[in-house]
Amino acid sequence: MCGIVGYAGYRQAYPILLESLKRLEYRGYDSAGVAIVGSGITVQKDKGYISQLEETAEAVPGTLGIAHTRWATHGPPSKENAHPHIDCTGDLALIHNGIIENHQPLRDRLKGEGHVFRSETDTEVAAHLIESLYHGDLEGAVREALHEIRGSYAFAVIHSKEPDKVVAARNESPLVVGLGTDENFLASDIPALLKHTNRVLYVMDGEIVVLGRDSVRITDYEGKPIAREPQRITWTLEDAEKGGFEHFMLKEIFEEPQAIHDTLLGRVAEPELNSFFREGYTGVKLVACGTSYHAALVGKYVLEEIARIPTTAELASEYRYSKAPADRPLVILLSQSGETADTLGACREANRRGCKTFAIANVIGSSLSREAQRTMLTRAGIEIGVAATKTFVAQLAALYLLAIRIGLERATLGVEEANRLNEDLRRLPRAVQAVLNQAPYIEGLAQEYAKARDVFFIGRHLGYPIAMEGALKLKEISYVHAEAYAAGELKHGPLALVGSDTPVVAIVTRDHTYDKMLSNIREVDARGAPVLAIGTEGDKDLGKIVDNVIYVPAVPPLFAPVPVVVALQLFAYHVARVRGCAIDKPRNLAKSVTVE
Ligand code: M6R
C-alpha cells in the first residue's frame, strides 16, 4: 500500500503535492518522492518520511506534478527504489501503488531491448514499457501498456513533451480525482484532497483518467469515454483518514479481502524460493508472538496436512530457552512488524543453531526480514490499529501458499491437488467479503454480550487456535476477560467456571470435529451458559441448540479459520465499541513490541 497524488492547475505544484502527500502517510512512509514538470521533469526523492524529503528537496517551479509515499513490496526502502521512476530518457516519470504481477518477464524483455533499470522495483518496468510504446501520445502509450500489465495498480504518469496533463489508471488499487476551479487533483484517498475540494470523482477498475488544469476525462482501456457525476464529500479530515470508518481497526478488517488477494498475487511460482525448501531439514518449527503465534498454530495443522511434514509451533519468548534438538528444523518466523524483540531473538538463535530460517513479515526492510535467510512478505499494507486483523489473515494466506510450495518441493503433494488448493485459496477473499456483509448483524449481537465479565471461546483442531485468537482480540480491545480452551479440555477443569453469566463462543464449522463440538456445546448449555456459535452457512440444526449463530460461508475445512476469524474480529470490535473502549490504542499495549 502506497500513497499517490497528482496536481494540474495554476498554482505552484510542489507545496500542494507535498502537503497532500502527508495526508496519505498512513498508507506508507518508508520513502517518498516528487516529480514536477517545468523545463523538463525534475524528480526528487529520498528514503524515510516525507519530512526527510522536504529537508533534502527543493521547491522547484512548475504547475503540474506527481508525488508518492511508499510502502515497499518489491525492493527494500531506499532512494533508488523510491518513486517516481523515470524512463531511459528522463522525459517520463511514473508513480504506482500496487503490485505488477508479471514484472519479471516484462523486465527481462525490456532489458533485452536495451532499457536500463535503476531500481529493484516492479514499478520501474511500467515506466520503460510506456517509454517503448510512446510516439508522441502519452495517453495512447499508457493504454497500450496496460494491455500488457497484469496485477493491481493505480498509476500516474507525466511526460515533459506533454506538460499539460497527468495520465492515470486504476485496477484494484484506489484512485480518486478532486475537482477544483482551474485546477484538478488526483490521489489514492480522500484525505489528500479535502483541503482543496470536496467534489470528487471515483475512478473505477479498468479506467484511464487524463487530468488537466481545466478538464478531467475518463475512458476505458479501449478509449471509450465514460461519463461520471461528481460526488460531494461531507467527511471531516479525521473521518477521511479512516476511510469513513469509525476506527482504523474496522477499516483494516474491511481491507481483508484485498490483503489476502495481494498476498497471493503472483506467488504461485517463485522459483528461487522453491529451491530453498527442497532439502536441509526434516521438520518445521513455526515461531512467533501474540496473534502471529496463533497464525503459527494454524500453520502447524496446515503444513502437516498439505505438505505432510512434522511441524511444531512455539512462542518466540520460549523458543530461545529450549534445547537445540539434534536435527535442525526449518524455522519459520512470523511477525507483522518484523521488529518484535522475542521473534528477532528467536531468529538469531535459529541462525546460530544452523537452522534454515524463513520469515513471514508485513514490513519489508524490517529487522526480521533482514536477519532471516529468506522472507515472504504479507502484503496487507500498513496496519495502524494495535489489534492485528488484516495482517493475521494475510499470514494465514502466506502459510497456505508456503505449505503448497513445500509439499510440491518435497513431492508430498501432487500438482493436481496443488492446483485445487490454489483455486480454494483464490476464493477466500469472496468468503471474507460474505462475512463482512454481516457486520450489522454481528454489531447487534455484540450488544447482547457486551456486559459479560468473562467469555470462554472453544474450538477443536483448527478451531482451537482461532478460538485463541478470538479470545485475544476480545480481551485486548474490550478488556473483557476471555479465555480459549480446546473444547475437549473443558471437562478437565474449566467447566467448573461455566454458568449463566459466562457466555461461550463456540467454533462449530463443518469438519471432522463437528459432532464432538455439538456434545461440548450441550455440556455448557446444561450449565446455563449462553452460547454464540460460529457455524457453516446452511447448518440449520446448529441454530436449534445454541442461542445465536454467526454463519460463515462453506469453504474446505482447512481454510475455515479465515472466514471464522473475521467474524470473531468483528464481534470483538463491536463489543469493545459498545463498552466505549479506545479500540485503536488499547491500554498498556503497543503496536510493535521491541522489548523482551
Ligand atoms: O509484529 P508481530 O506480529 O511480531 O507482533 C506480535 C504481537 O505483539 C501481536 O500479534 C499482538 O499480539 C497483537 N497486538 C494482537 O492483536
PDB file of C-alpha atoms and ligand atoms in Angstrom, residues 289-292 334-338 340 343 386-388 395 472-473 476 591 593, ligand 1:
ATOM      1  CA  CYS A 289       4.294 -13.999  19.428  1.00  0.00           C
ATOM      2  CA  GLY A 290       0.694 -12.983  20.097  1.00  0.00           C
ATOM      3  CA  THR A 291      -1.599 -13.046  17.108  1.00  0.00           C
ATOM      4  CA  SER A 292       1.261 -14.152  14.875  1.00  0.00           C
ATOM      5  CA  LEU A 334       6.024 -14.901  11.705  1.00  0.00           C
ATOM      6  CA  SER A 335       5.713 -11.232  12.575  1.00  0.00           C
ATOM      7  CA  GLN A 336       3.562  -8.389  11.356  1.00  0.00           C
ATOM      8  CA  SER A 337       6.081  -5.720  12.294  1.00  0.00           C
ATOM      9  CA  GLY A 338       9.236  -7.757  11.808  1.00  0.00           C
ATOM     10  CA  THR A 340       9.213  -7.951  17.784  1.00  0.00           C
ATOM     11  CA  THR A 343      10.838 -13.105  17.462  1.00  0.00           C
ATOM     12  CA  VAL A 386      -2.906  -2.124  17.667  1.00  0.00           C
ATOM     13  CA  ALA A 387      -5.060  -5.227  17.270  1.00  0.00           C
ATOM     14  CA  ALA A 388      -3.708  -7.303  14.416  1.00  0.00           C
ATOM     15  CA  GLN A 395      -0.253 -14.511   7.426  1.00  0.00           C
ATOM     16  CA  LEU A 472      -7.127 -12.427  22.420  1.00  0.00           C
ATOM     17  CA  LYS A 473      -8.977  -9.928  20.219  1.00  0.00           C
ATOM     18  CA  GLU A 476      -7.075  -6.750  24.238  1.00  0.00           C
ATOM     19  CA  LYS A 591       1.781  -1.961  18.016  1.00  0.00           C
ATOM     20  CA  VAL A 593       6.890  -4.808  20.998  1.00  0.00           C
TER      21      VAL A 593
HETATM   22  O1  M6R B   1       4.528  -7.643  14.946  1.00  0.00           O
HETATM   23  P1  M6R B   1       4.299  -9.030  15.488  1.00  0.00           P
HETATM   24  O2  M6R B   1       3.370  -9.814  14.631  1.00  0.00           O
HETATM   25  O3  M6R B   1       5.559  -9.763  15.744  1.00  0.00           O
HETATM   26  O4  M6R B   1       3.590  -8.796  16.883  1.00  0.00           O
HETATM   27  C1  M6R B   1       3.328  -9.857  17.739  1.00  0.00           C
HETATM   28  C2  M6R B   1       2.332  -9.475  18.795  1.00  0.00           C
HETATM   29  O5  M6R B   1       2.832  -8.437  19.584  1.00  0.00           O
HETATM   30  C3  M6R B   1       1.000  -9.017  18.161  1.00  0.00           C
HETATM   31  O6  M6R B   1       0.485 -10.004  17.327  1.00  0.00           O
HETATM   32  C4  M6R B   1      -0.040  -8.699  19.247  1.00  0.00           C
HETATM   33  O7  M6R B   1      -0.374  -9.856  19.918  1.00  0.00           O
HETATM   34  C5  M6R B   1      -1.255  -8.028  18.594  1.00  0.00           C
HETATM   35  N1  M6R B   1      -1.448  -6.724  19.117  1.00  0.00           N
HETATM   36  C6  M6R B   1      -2.518  -8.749  18.818  1.00  0.00           C
HETATM   37  O8  M6R B   1      -3.592  -8.119  18.200  1.00  0.00           O
END
